[in-house]
PDB file of C-alpha atoms in Angstrom:
ATOM      1  CA  MET A   1      20.455 -30.977   9.487  1.00 73.00           C
ATOM      2  CA  SER A   2      20.489 -28.288  12.253  1.00 80.00           C
ATOM      3  CA  PRO A   3      17.243 -28.224  13.976  1.00 77.00           C
ATOM      4  CA  GLU A   4      16.412 -24.610  12.704  1.00 79.00           C
ATOM      5  CA  SER A   5      16.948 -26.238   9.218  1.00 82.00           C
ATOM      6  CA  MET A   6      15.078 -29.208  10.125  1.00 83.00           C
ATOM      7  CA  LEU A   7      12.184 -26.712  11.256  1.00 84.00           C
ATOM      8  CA  VAL A   8      12.398 -24.495   8.032  1.00 86.00           C
ATOM      9  CA  GLU A   9      12.117 -27.723   6.157  1.00 87.00           C
ATOM     10  CA  ASN A  10       9.108 -29.030   7.631  1.00 87.00           C
ATOM     11  CA  ILE A  11       7.218 -25.731   7.007  1.00 90.00           C
ATOM     12  CA  ARG A  12       8.132 -25.627   3.770  1.00 89.00           C
ATOM     13  CA  VAL A  13       7.036 -28.983   2.925  1.00 87.00           C
ATOM     14  CA  ALA A  14       3.589 -28.594   5.013  1.00 88.00           C
ATOM     15  CA  SER A  15       3.041 -25.304   3.055  1.00 89.00           C
ATOM     16  CA  ARG A  16       3.561 -26.847  -0.167  1.00 89.00           C
ATOM     17  CA  GLN A  17       1.286 -29.808   0.749  1.00 88.00           C
ATOM     18  CA  MET A  18      -1.525 -27.592   2.062  1.00 87.00           C
ATOM     19  CA  VAL A  19      -0.860 -25.476  -1.051  1.00 84.00           C
ATOM     20  CA  ARG A  20      -1.701 -28.577  -3.250  1.00 87.00           C
ATOM     21  CA  GLU A  21      -4.739 -29.560  -0.886  1.00 86.00           C
ATOM     22  CA  LEU A  22      -6.639 -26.304  -0.664  1.00 85.00           C
ATOM     23  CA  GLY A  23      -6.604 -26.243  -5.034  1.00 85.00           C
ATOM     24  CA  PHE A  24      -4.282 -23.260  -5.766  1.00 81.00           C
ATOM     25  CA  MET A  25      -2.450 -25.247  -8.129  1.00 81.00           C
ATOM     26  CA  ASN A  26      -5.896 -25.102  -9.910  1.00 84.00           C
ATOM     27  CA  HIS A  27      -6.964 -22.693 -12.528  1.00 82.00           C
ATOM     28  CA  THR A  28      -9.995 -22.538 -10.535  1.00 86.00           C
ATOM     29  CA  LEU A  29     -10.889 -22.379  -6.522  1.00 87.00           C
ATOM     30  CA  ALA A  30     -13.674 -23.144  -3.853  1.00 86.00           C
ATOM     31  CA  GLY A  31     -15.928 -24.840  -6.132  1.00 86.00           C
ATOM     32  CA  THR A  32     -16.276 -21.574  -8.409  1.00 92.00           C
ATOM     33  CA  GLN A  33     -15.034 -21.057 -11.964  1.00 91.00           C
ATOM     34  CA  TYR A  34     -12.762 -18.147 -10.623  1.00 92.00           C
ATOM     35  CA  SER A  35      -9.098 -17.777 -10.164  1.00 90.00           C
ATOM     36  CA  PRO A  36      -8.081 -17.820  -6.581  1.00 91.00           C
ATOM     37  CA  SER A  37      -7.331 -14.099  -6.810  1.00 90.00           C
ATOM     38  CA  VAL A  38     -10.922 -13.524  -7.735  1.00 92.00           C
ATOM     39  CA  VAL A  39     -12.409 -15.698  -4.877  1.00 94.00           C
ATOM     40  CA  HIS A  40     -10.412 -13.478  -2.509  1.00 92.00           C
ATOM     41  CA  THR A  41     -11.107 -10.603  -3.770  1.00 93.00           C
ATOM     42  CA  LEU A  42     -14.845 -11.547  -3.391  1.00 94.00           C
ATOM     43  CA  LEU A  43     -14.151 -12.749   0.108  1.00 94.00           C
ATOM     44  CA  GLU A  44     -12.432  -9.141   1.066  1.00 90.00           C
ATOM     45  CA  ILE A  45     -15.087  -7.429  -0.266  1.00 93.00           C
ATOM     46  CA  GLU A  46     -17.797  -9.386   2.002  1.00 92.00           C
ATOM     47  CA  VAL A  47     -15.770  -8.891   4.959  1.00 89.00           C
ATOM     48  CA  ARG A  48     -14.862  -5.231   4.262  1.00 87.00           C
ATOM     49  CA  GLY A  49     -17.892  -3.861   2.780  1.00 89.00           C
ATOM     50  CA  LEU A  50     -17.757  -1.448   0.104  1.00 89.00           C
ATOM     51  CA  MET A  51     -14.262  -1.143  -0.910  1.00 85.00           C
ATOM     52  CA  SER A  52     -12.386   1.009  -3.379  1.00 86.00           C
ATOM     53  CA  ALA A  53     -10.240  -0.131  -6.285  1.00 85.00           C
ATOM     54  CA  ALA A  54      -7.195   1.511  -4.933  1.00 80.00           C
ATOM     55  CA  GLN A  55      -8.225  -0.147  -1.697  1.00 82.00           C
ATOM     56  CA  LEU A  56      -7.966  -3.310  -2.691  1.00 86.00           C
ATOM     57  CA  VAL A  57      -5.156  -2.815  -4.929  1.00 81.00           C
ATOM     58  CA  GLN A  58      -3.016  -2.233  -1.330  1.00 75.00           C
ATOM     59  CA  ILE A  59      -5.156  -5.614   0.108  1.00 81.00           C
ATOM     60  CA  LEU A  60      -4.125  -7.612  -2.246  1.00 84.00           C
ATOM     61  CA  GLU A  61      -0.703  -6.927  -3.053  1.00 78.00           C
ATOM     62  CA  LEU A  62      -1.243  -7.355  -6.742  1.00 79.00           C
ATOM     63  CA  GLU A  63      -0.503  -4.855  -9.587  1.00 77.00           C
ATOM     64  CA  LYS A  64      -2.540  -2.003 -10.388  1.00 77.00           C
ATOM     65  CA  SER A  65      -3.531  -3.024 -13.771  1.00 78.00           C
ATOM     66  CA  SER A  66      -4.182  -6.908 -12.874  1.00 82.00           C
ATOM     67  CA  VAL A  67      -6.725  -5.488 -10.074  1.00 87.00           C
ATOM     68  CA  SER A  68      -8.344  -3.202 -12.635  1.00 87.00           C
ATOM     69  CA  ARG A  69      -9.195  -6.225 -15.155  1.00 89.00           C
ATOM     70  CA  MET A  70     -10.385  -8.366 -12.849  1.00 92.00           C
ATOM     71  CA  LEU A  71     -12.828  -5.958 -11.012  1.00 93.00           C
ATOM     72  CA  SER A  72     -13.881  -4.774 -14.674  1.00 92.00           C
ATOM     73  CA  LYS A  73     -14.611  -8.713 -15.190  1.00 93.00           C
ATOM     74  CA  LEU A  74     -16.475  -9.471 -12.166  1.00 95.00           C
ATOM     75  CA  VAL A  75     -18.747  -6.053 -12.736  1.00 94.00           C
ATOM     76  CA  SER A  76     -19.296  -7.118 -16.161  1.00 95.00           C
ATOM     77  CA  VAL A  77     -20.420 -10.924 -15.360  1.00 95.00           C
ATOM     78  CA  GLY A  78     -22.862  -9.338 -12.318  1.00 96.00           C
ATOM     79  CA  GLU A  79     -20.878 -10.330  -9.019  1.00 96.00           C
ATOM     80  CA  LEU A  80     -20.002  -6.646  -8.063  1.00 96.00           C
ATOM     81  CA  GLU A  81     -21.667  -3.453  -8.949  1.00 95.00           C
ATOM     82  CA  GLU A  82     -19.878   0.358  -8.142  1.00 92.00           C
ATOM     83  CA  LYS A  83     -21.824   2.805  -6.242  1.00 88.00           C
ATOM     84  CA  THR A  84     -21.094   6.271  -5.790  1.00 86.00           C
ATOM     85  CA  SER A  85     -19.386   6.958  -2.369  1.00 78.00           C
ATOM     86  CA  PRO A  86     -21.516   9.112  -0.375  1.00 77.00           C
ATOM     87  CA  GLU A  87     -18.866  11.351   0.953  1.00 69.00           C
ATOM     88  CA  ASP A  88     -17.180  11.865  -2.629  1.00 67.00           C
ATOM     89  CA  ALA A  89     -19.498  12.143  -5.683  1.00 71.00           C
ATOM     90  CA  ARG A  90     -16.099  11.603  -7.675  1.00 72.00           C
ATOM     91  CA  THR A  91     -15.224   8.499  -6.054  1.00 75.00           C
ATOM     92  CA  LYS A  92     -16.214   4.891  -7.080  1.00 82.00           C
ATOM     93  CA  LEU A  93     -16.794   2.166  -4.950  1.00 90.00           C
ATOM     94  CA  LEU A  94     -17.438  -1.986  -5.407  1.00 92.00           C
ATOM     95  CA  GLY A  95     -19.822  -4.052  -3.402  1.00 93.00           C
ATOM     96  CA  LEU A  96     -21.066  -7.371  -4.188  1.00 95.00           C
ATOM     97  CA  THR A  97     -24.466  -7.942  -5.757  1.00 96.00           C
ATOM     98  CA  ALA A  98     -27.147 -10.462  -4.767  1.00 95.00           C
ATOM     99  CA  GLN A  99     -25.579 -12.595  -7.528  1.00 96.00           C
ATOM    100  CA  GLY A 100     -22.289 -12.009  -5.891  1.00 95.00           C
ATOM    101  CA  ARG A 101     -23.800 -12.593  -2.145  1.00 95.00           C
ATOM    102  CA  GLU A 102     -24.820 -15.760  -3.316  1.00 96.00           C
ATOM    103  CA  THR A 103     -21.164 -17.036  -4.870  1.00 96.00           C
ATOM    104  CA  VAL A 104     -19.426 -16.062  -1.761  1.00 95.00           C
ATOM    105  CA  ARG A 105     -22.123 -17.928   0.296  1.00 95.00           C
ATOM    106  CA  LYS A 106     -21.449 -21.117  -2.093  1.00 94.00           C
ATOM    107  CA  ILE A 107     -17.334 -20.222  -1.199  1.00 95.00           C
ATOM    108  CA  ASN A 108     -17.663 -19.940   2.462  1.00 94.00           C
ATOM    109  CA  GLU A 109     -19.994 -23.299   2.595  1.00 94.00           C
ATOM    110  CA  PHE A 110     -17.400 -25.158   0.365  1.00 93.00           C
ATOM    111  CA  SER A 111     -14.700 -23.682   2.273  1.00 93.00           C
ATOM    112  CA  ASN A 112     -15.894 -24.536   5.698  1.00 93.00           C
ATOM    113  CA  GLU A 113     -17.161 -27.775   4.893  1.00 93.00           C
ATOM    114  CA  ARG A 114     -13.464 -28.865   4.325  1.00 92.00           C
ATOM    115  CA  VAL A 115     -11.814 -27.185   7.353  1.00 93.00           C
ATOM    116  CA  LEU A 116     -14.611 -28.841   9.774  1.00 93.00           C
ATOM    117  CA  GLY A 117     -13.945 -32.362   7.505  1.00 93.00           C
ATOM    118  CA  ALA A 118     -10.150 -31.912   8.338  1.00 92.00           C
ATOM    119  CA  LEU A 119     -10.436 -30.647  11.740  1.00 92.00           C
ATOM    120  CA  LYS A 120     -12.360 -33.826  12.235  1.00 92.00           C
ATOM    121  CA  LYS A 121      -9.031 -36.035  11.986  1.00 92.00           C
ATOM    122  CA  LEU A 122      -7.660 -34.262  14.975  1.00 92.00           C
ATOM    123  CA  ASP A 123      -8.749 -34.387  18.154  1.00 90.00           C
ATOM    124  CA  PRO A 124      -9.125 -31.501  20.194  1.00 87.00           C
ATOM    125  CA  VAL A 125      -5.943 -30.473  21.332  1.00 84.00           C
ATOM    126  CA  ARG A 126      -4.597 -30.305  18.178  1.00 88.00           C
ATOM    127  CA  GLN A 127      -7.423 -28.783  16.491  1.00 90.00           C
ATOM    128  CA  GLN A 128      -6.946 -25.510  18.784  1.00 86.00           C
ATOM    129  CA  SER A 129      -3.108 -25.726  18.279  1.00 84.00           C
ATOM    130  CA  VAL A 130      -3.527 -25.707  14.127  1.00 88.00           C
ATOM    131  CA  SER A 131      -5.736 -22.838  14.528  1.00 84.00           C
ATOM    132  CA  THR A 132      -3.144 -20.697  16.773  1.00 81.00           C
ATOM    133  CA  GLY A 133      -0.564 -21.643  15.085  1.00 86.00           C
ATOM    134  CA  LEU A 134      -2.255 -20.887  11.708  1.00 88.00           C
ATOM    135  CA  ILE A 135      -3.144 -17.791  12.622  1.00 82.00           C
ATOM    136  CA  SER A 136       0.529 -16.778  14.569  1.00 80.00           C
ATOM    137  CA  TYR A 137       2.487 -17.926  10.775  1.00 84.00           C
ATOM    138  CA  ALA A 138       0.085 -15.473   8.932  1.00 81.00           C
ATOM    139  CA  GLY A 139       0.640 -12.806  11.319  1.00 73.00           C
ATOM    140  CA  ALA A 140       4.573 -13.211  11.111  1.00 77.00           C
ATOM    141  CA  LEU A 141       4.706 -13.766   7.438  1.00 79.00           C
ATOM    142  CA  LYS A 142       2.931 -10.327   6.902  1.00 69.00           C
ATOM    143  CA  ALA A 143       4.944  -8.693   9.275  1.00 63.00           C
ATOM    144  CA  CYS A 144       8.306  -9.774   7.158  1.00 66.00           C
ATOM    145  CA  ARG A 145       6.519  -8.641   4.071  1.00 61.00           C
ATOM    146  CA  GLU A 146       5.965  -5.681   5.075  1.00 55.00           C
ATOM    147  CA  ASN A 147       9.031  -5.560   7.576  1.00 49.00           C
ATOM    148  CA  SER A 148       6.707  -3.817   9.901  1.00 43.00           C
ATOM    149  CA  HIS A 149       8.427  -5.439  13.130  1.00 38.00           C
ATOM    150  CA  VAL A 150      10.569  -4.485  15.588  1.00 37.00           C
ATOM    151  CA  GLN A 151      13.282  -3.757  14.057  1.00 43.00           C
ATOM    152  CA  PRO A 152      17.124  -4.938  15.574  1.00 37.00           C
ATOM    153  CA  SER A 153      19.391  -1.859  16.647  1.00 32.00           C
ATOM    154  CA  GLY A 154      20.807  -1.584  12.709  1.00 40.00           C
ATOM    155  CA  GLY A 155      17.362  -1.900  11.424  1.00 70.00           C
ATOM    156  CA  CYS A 156      15.049   0.852  10.082  1.00 84.00           C
ATOM    157  CA  GLU A 157      12.256   2.044  12.159  1.00 89.00           C
ATOM    158  CA  ILE A 158       9.467   4.320  10.435  1.00 92.00           C
ATOM    159  CA  VAL A 159       8.330   7.132  13.674  1.00 93.00           C
ATOM    160  CA  SER A 160       5.983  10.144  13.022  1.00 94.00           C
ATOM    161  CA  GLY A 161       5.987  13.587  13.965  1.00 94.00           C
ATOM    162  CA  TYR A 162       9.149  16.061  14.408  1.00 93.00           C
ATOM    163  CA  LEU A 163      12.760  15.111  14.985  1.00 94.00           C
ATOM    164  CA  PRO A 164      15.398  17.288  15.674  1.00 93.00           C
ATOM    165  CA  GLY A 165      17.285  18.087  12.471  1.00 93.00           C
ATOM    166  CA  MET A 166      14.204  16.994  10.436  1.00 96.00           C
ATOM    167  CA  ILE A 167      14.023  19.915   8.220  1.00 97.00           C
ATOM    168  CA  GLY A 168      17.905  19.969   7.449  1.00 96.00           C
ATOM    169  CA  ARG A 169      18.123  16.648   7.047  1.00 95.00           C
ATOM    170  CA  ILE A 170      15.471  16.052   4.225  1.00 97.00           C
ATOM    171  CA  THR A 171      16.482  19.251   2.612  1.00 96.00           C
ATOM    172  CA  GLU A 172      19.825  17.592   2.060  1.00 94.00           C
ATOM    173  CA  MET A 173      18.694  14.312   0.994  1.00 93.00           C
ATOM    174  CA  HIS A 174      16.493  16.385  -1.718  1.00 94.00           C
ATOM    175  CA  GLY A 175      19.149  18.768  -2.449  1.00 92.00           C
ATOM    176  CA  THR A 176      21.731  16.188  -2.766  1.00 90.00           C
ATOM    177  CA  TYR A 177      19.398  13.404  -5.133  1.00 88.00           C
ATOM    178  CA  TYR A 178      18.128  16.059  -7.663  1.00 89.00           C
ATOM    179  CA  ALA A 179      21.585  18.148  -8.409  1.00 88.00           C
ATOM    180  CA  ARG A 180      23.054  14.881  -8.699  1.00 85.00           C
ATOM    181  CA  GLU A 181      20.429  12.952 -10.709  1.00 84.00           C
ATOM    182  CA  HIS A 182      18.464  15.940 -12.364  1.00 84.00           C
ATOM    183  CA  GLN A 183      20.906  18.997 -12.456  1.00 86.00           C
ATOM    184  CA  PHE A 184      18.202  20.860 -10.137  1.00 88.00           C
ATOM    185  CA  THR A 185      19.728  24.091  -8.472  1.00 87.00           C
ATOM    186  CA  SER A 186      19.544  25.410  -5.545  1.00 90.00           C
ATOM    187  CA  VAL A 187      16.193  27.055  -6.180  1.00 90.00           C
ATOM    188  CA  PHE A 188      14.978  23.430  -6.044  1.00 91.00           C
ATOM    189  CA  GLU A 189      16.701  23.113  -2.354  1.00 93.00           C
ATOM    190  CA  SER A 190      15.764  26.272  -1.139  1.00 94.00           C
ATOM    191  CA  LYS A 191      12.105  25.721  -2.188  1.00 93.00           C
ATOM    192  CA  VAL A 192      12.228  22.237  -0.187  1.00 95.00           C
ATOM    193  CA  ALA A 193      13.921  23.922   2.929  1.00 96.00           C
ATOM    194  CA  ALA A 194      11.105  26.887   3.358  1.00 96.00           C
ATOM    195  CA  GLY A 195       8.013  24.619   2.167  1.00 95.00           C
ATOM    196  CA  LEU A 196       9.103  22.055   5.088  1.00 96.00           C
ATOM    197  CA  ALA A 197       9.794  25.049   7.514  1.00 96.00           C
ATOM    198  CA  ASP A 198       6.531  26.250   7.449  1.00 95.00           C
ATOM    199  CA  PHE A 199       4.986  22.958   7.079  1.00 96.00           C
ATOM    200  CA  SER A 200       6.467  21.820  10.307  1.00 95.00           C
ATOM    201  CA  THR A 201       4.834  24.738  12.230  1.00 94.00           C
ATOM    202  CA  HIS A 202       1.635  23.458  11.630  1.00 93.00           C
ATOM    203  CA  LEU A 203       2.034  19.811  12.798  1.00 94.00           C
ATOM    204  CA  GLU A 204      -0.004  20.261  15.930  1.00 92.00           C
ATOM    205  CA  SER A 205      -3.029  19.949  13.272  1.00 93.00           C
ATOM    206  CA  PRO A 206      -4.731  16.584  13.085  1.00 93.00           C
ATOM    207  CA  SER A 207      -4.742  16.899   8.896  1.00 95.00           C
ATOM    208  CA  ASN A 208      -1.009  17.139   8.710  1.00 96.00           C
ATOM    209  CA  GLN A 209       1.622  14.917   9.727  1.00 96.00           C
ATOM    210  CA  ILE A 210       4.762  13.703   8.606  1.00 97.00           C
ATOM    211  CA  TRP A 211       7.086  10.031   8.878  1.00 97.00           C
ATOM    212  CA  LEU A 212      10.388   9.538   9.297  1.00 96.00           C
ATOM    213  CA  ALA A 213      12.336   6.674   8.146  1.00 94.00           C
ATOM    214  CA  VAL A 214      15.450   6.484  11.040  1.00 92.00           C
ATOM    215  CA  MET A 215      18.542   4.001  11.005  1.00 88.00           C
ATOM    216  CA  ASN A 216      21.070   4.236  13.523  1.00 81.00           C
ATOM    217  CA  GLU A 217      19.788   7.360  15.003  1.00 84.00           C
ATOM    218  CA  ARG A 218      20.005   9.229  11.156  1.00 89.00           C
ATOM    219  CA  ILE A 219      17.285  10.232   9.096  1.00 94.00           C
ATOM    220  CA  VAL A 220      17.130   7.991   5.783  1.00 93.00           C
ATOM    221  CA  GLY A 221      14.178   8.587   4.498  1.00 95.00           C
ATOM    222  CA  SER A 222      10.696  11.161   4.986  1.00 97.00           C
ATOM    223  CA  VAL A 223       6.854  11.531   3.719  1.00 97.00           C
ATOM    224  CA  ALA A 224       4.477  14.240   4.323  1.00 98.00           C
ATOM    225  CA  ILE A 225       0.441  14.369   4.270  1.00 97.00           C
ATOM    226  CA  ASP A 226      -0.248  18.394   4.195  1.00 97.00           C
ATOM    227  CA  GLY A 227      -3.935  18.379   4.751  1.00 96.00           C
ATOM    228  CA  GLU A 228      -4.322  21.977   4.634  1.00 93.00           C
ATOM    229  CA  ASP A 229      -2.850  23.651   1.540  1.00 89.00           C
ATOM    230  CA  LEU A 230      -5.116  22.024  -1.548  1.00 92.00           C
ATOM    231  CA  GLY A 231      -8.492  22.821   0.145  1.00 89.00           C
ATOM    232  CA  ASP A 232     -12.008  21.124  -0.947  1.00 91.00           C
ATOM    233  CA  ASN A 233     -10.867  17.823   1.199  1.00 93.00           C
ATOM    234  CA  ARG A 234      -7.945  16.994  -0.710  1.00 96.00           C
ATOM    235  CA  ALA A 235      -4.466  15.770   1.023  1.00 97.00           C
ATOM    236  CA  HIS A 236      -1.417  16.610  -0.643  1.00 97.00           C
ATOM    237  CA  LEU A 237       1.739  13.881  -0.265  1.00 97.00           C
ATOM    238  CA  ARG A 238       4.983  16.028  -0.179  1.00 97.00           C
ATOM    239  CA  TRP A 239       8.550  15.147   0.776  1.00 97.00           C
ATOM    240  CA  PHE A 240       9.081  11.941  -0.062  1.00 97.00           C
ATOM    241  CA  ILE A 241      12.927  11.320  -0.283  1.00 95.00           C
ATOM    242  CA  LEU A 242      14.988   8.146   0.579  1.00 93.00           C
ATOM    243  CA  ASP A 243      18.393   7.817   1.258  1.00 88.00           C
ATOM    244  CA  GLU A 244      20.665   6.157  -1.360  1.00 76.00           C
ATOM    245  CA  GLY A 245      21.066   3.413   0.776  1.00 72.00           C
ATOM    246  CA  CYS A 246      17.551   2.621   1.546  1.00 79.00           C
ATOM    247  CA  ARG A 247      16.347   2.257  -1.995  1.00 75.00           C
ATOM    248  CA  GLY A 248      14.963  -0.752  -3.111  1.00 74.00           C
ATOM    249  CA  THR A 249      14.712  -2.098   0.530  1.00 80.00           C
ATOM    250  CA  GLY A 250      11.257  -1.863   1.416  1.00 86.00           C
ATOM    251  CA  VAL A 251      11.117   1.171   3.185  1.00 90.00           C
ATOM    252  CA  GLY A 252       9.838   3.463   0.540  1.00 91.00           C
ATOM    253  CA  LYS A 253       6.889   1.406   0.594  1.00 92.00           C
ATOM    254  CA  ARG A 254       6.479   1.463   4.472  1.00 92.00           C
ATOM    255  CA  LEU A 255       6.399   5.452   4.156  1.00 95.00           C
ATOM    256  CA  ILE A 256       3.542   5.937   1.735  1.00 95.00           C
ATOM    257  CA  SER A 257       1.693   2.800   3.204  1.00 93.00           C
ATOM    258  CA  GLU A 258       1.780   5.002   6.416  1.00 94.00           C
ATOM    259  CA  ALA A 259       0.830   7.826   4.883  1.00 95.00           C
ATOM    260  CA  MET A 260      -2.069   6.960   3.200  1.00 95.00           C
ATOM    261  CA  GLN A 261      -3.439   4.927   6.011  1.00 93.00           C
ATOM    262  CA  PHE A 262      -3.542   8.506   7.582  1.00 95.00           C
ATOM    263  CA  CYS A 263      -5.539   9.570   4.848  1.00 95.00           C
ATOM    264  CA  HIS A 264      -8.194   6.903   4.867  1.00 93.00           C
ATOM    265  CA  GLU A 265      -8.757   7.612   8.837  1.00 92.00           C
ATOM    266  CA  ARG A 266      -8.933  11.259   8.406  1.00 92.00           C
ATOM    267  CA  LYS A 267     -11.557  10.200   5.358  1.00 93.00           C
ATOM    268  CA  PHE A 268      -9.770  12.507   2.499  1.00 95.00           C
ATOM    269  CA  SER A 269     -11.656  12.447  -0.691  1.00 94.00           C
ATOM    270  CA  ALA A 270      -8.209  12.359  -2.471  1.00 95.00           C
ATOM    271  CA  VAL A 271      -4.278  12.285  -2.332  1.00 96.00           C
ATOM    272  CA  GLN A 272      -2.545  14.516  -4.838  1.00 96.00           C
ATOM    273  CA  LEU A 273       1.085  15.006  -5.099  1.00 96.00           C
ATOM    274  CA  TRP A 274       3.510  16.398  -7.572  1.00 92.00           C
ATOM    275  CA  ALA A 275       6.434  14.831  -9.452  1.00 92.00           C
ATOM    276  CA  PHE A 276       8.140  14.977 -13.039  1.00 88.00           C
ATOM    277  CA  ASN A 277       8.641  12.197 -16.026  1.00 85.00           C
ATOM    278  CA  LYS A 278      11.874  11.126 -14.704  1.00 80.00           C
ATOM    279  CA  LEU A 279      11.036   9.552 -11.413  1.00 87.00           C
ATOM    280  CA  THR A 280       9.936   6.407 -13.290  1.00 81.00           C
ATOM    281  CA  ALA A 281      11.023   3.967  -9.997  1.00 83.00           C
ATOM    282  CA  ALA A 282       8.964   6.486  -7.732  1.00 88.00           C
ATOM    283  CA  ARG A 283       5.949   6.477 -10.177  1.00 90.00           C
ATOM    284  CA  ARG A 284       5.265   2.520  -9.868  1.00 90.00           C
ATOM    285  CA  LEU A 285       5.180   2.926  -6.441  1.00 91.00           C
ATOM    286  CA  TYR A 286       2.834   5.680  -6.257  1.00 93.00           C
ATOM    287  CA  GLU A 287       0.650   3.957  -8.903  1.00 92.00           C
ATOM    288  CA  SER A 288       0.767   0.568  -6.825  1.00 91.00           C
ATOM    289  CA  PHE A 289      -1.427   2.926  -4.102  1.00 92.00           C
ATOM    290  CA  GLY A 290      -4.097   3.543  -6.896  1.00 92.00           C
ATOM    291  CA  PHE A 291      -2.359   7.099  -7.970  1.00 94.00           C
ATOM    292  CA  GLU A 292      -3.110   7.901 -11.571  1.00 94.00           C
ATOM    293  CA  LEU A 293      -1.487  10.483 -13.566  1.00 93.00           C
ATOM    294  CA  THR A 294      -4.121  13.074 -13.926  1.00 93.00           C
ATOM    295  CA  LYS A 295      -2.237  16.174 -15.985  1.00 91.00           C
ATOM    296  CA  GLU A 296       0.880  16.586 -17.361  1.00 88.00           C
ATOM    297  CA  TRP A 297       2.619  20.097 -18.260  1.00 89.00           C
ATOM    298  CA  GLN A 298       6.446  21.896 -19.087  1.00 88.00           C
ATOM    299  CA  GLY A 299       7.489  23.605 -16.424  1.00 79.00           C
ATOM    300  CA  ASP A 300      10.252  25.433 -14.499  1.00 77.00           C
ATOM    301  CA  GLN A 301       9.284  25.822 -10.861  1.00 70.00           C
ATOM    302  CA  TRP A 302      12.147  23.852  -9.764  1.00 68.00           C
ATOM    303  CA  GLY A 303      14.817  25.625 -11.242  1.00 69.00           C
ATOM    304  CA  SER A 304      14.853  23.259 -14.361  1.00 72.00           C
ATOM    305  CA  LEU A 305      12.603  23.257 -17.030  1.00 78.00           C
ATOM    306  CA  VAL A 306      11.476  19.492 -17.208  1.00 84.00           C
ATOM    307  CA  THR A 307       7.743  17.625 -17.707  1.00 89.00           C
ATOM    308  CA  GLU A 308       5.899  18.309 -14.310  1.00 89.00           C
ATOM    309  CA  GLN A 309       2.952  15.457 -13.619  1.00 93.00           C
ATOM    310  CA  GLN A 310       0.142  15.914 -11.183  1.00 93.00           C
ATOM    311  CA  PHE A 311      -0.855  12.539  -9.775  1.00 96.00           C
ATOM    312  CA  THR A 312      -4.112  11.888  -7.825  1.00 95.00           C
ATOM    313  CA  CYS A 313      -5.706   8.759  -5.880  1.00 95.00           C
ATOM    314  CA  LYS A 314      -9.191   8.784  -5.017  1.00 92.00           C
ATOM    315  CA  LEU A 315     -10.253   7.540  -1.669  1.00 88.00           C
TER     316      LEU A 315
END
């Protein structure tokens, strides 16, 4: 076995042992009656404070429906309570109740005792090595999952702001894909080009931004946030598109993640987007970020009669 293979095998064996020793093979965790996902949720809310369900979906990397059911249960049993956002009365935030804070205190007490007990089996040098190593490895796993670490020359990089040729390339990707897959006409392509050209002249506004996926110096994906055209402190997610070879690689998720992070930082009250009912893969991605279908109608604004849809994510 090569040194690299041995290293990988040792880490995998240790990881499986940690899963068993920490109790993740059981139905409940940390001396509670709750599952690992529930325990993790309570701890995240303790650390981060009031949070929306959409934010928890992104942090936990779980299905929106699963998170929704879990949060409803935690509210019903008295661990969490809903509060109205001070910035938007339409948005509900989740926080710990007095009971929830006591549950988290017991979780932390239980977990701290386990960690301290294990550390006492090690000398001070190895204790520090464990801390540093776990932090580094956890960070590397996160970077690998998000694919956000520095890419090799043949990889895909996410950049923000205008790039020369951007308007033509994004329009080309839209026109080619929607003509081939959904028989959209030049009416659609013309609207994309005109809207994007106008938006590009307003990128200096702090409410507007565009992100581009670039591979081998070629734009292969895009998404934009227009913070000015909807009003009422709402953001408009626009021009989300991927080149054929990038679909299913995680690039789309990285683009949407950048856009949603921007919206949180700019403190928009909601993000809206317009699509139509045949974009099932895109819909699943939108819903994983907390978007919900809020309106549906028959329309032909894009040159073909389709069931148009409006999705909204309250922040």
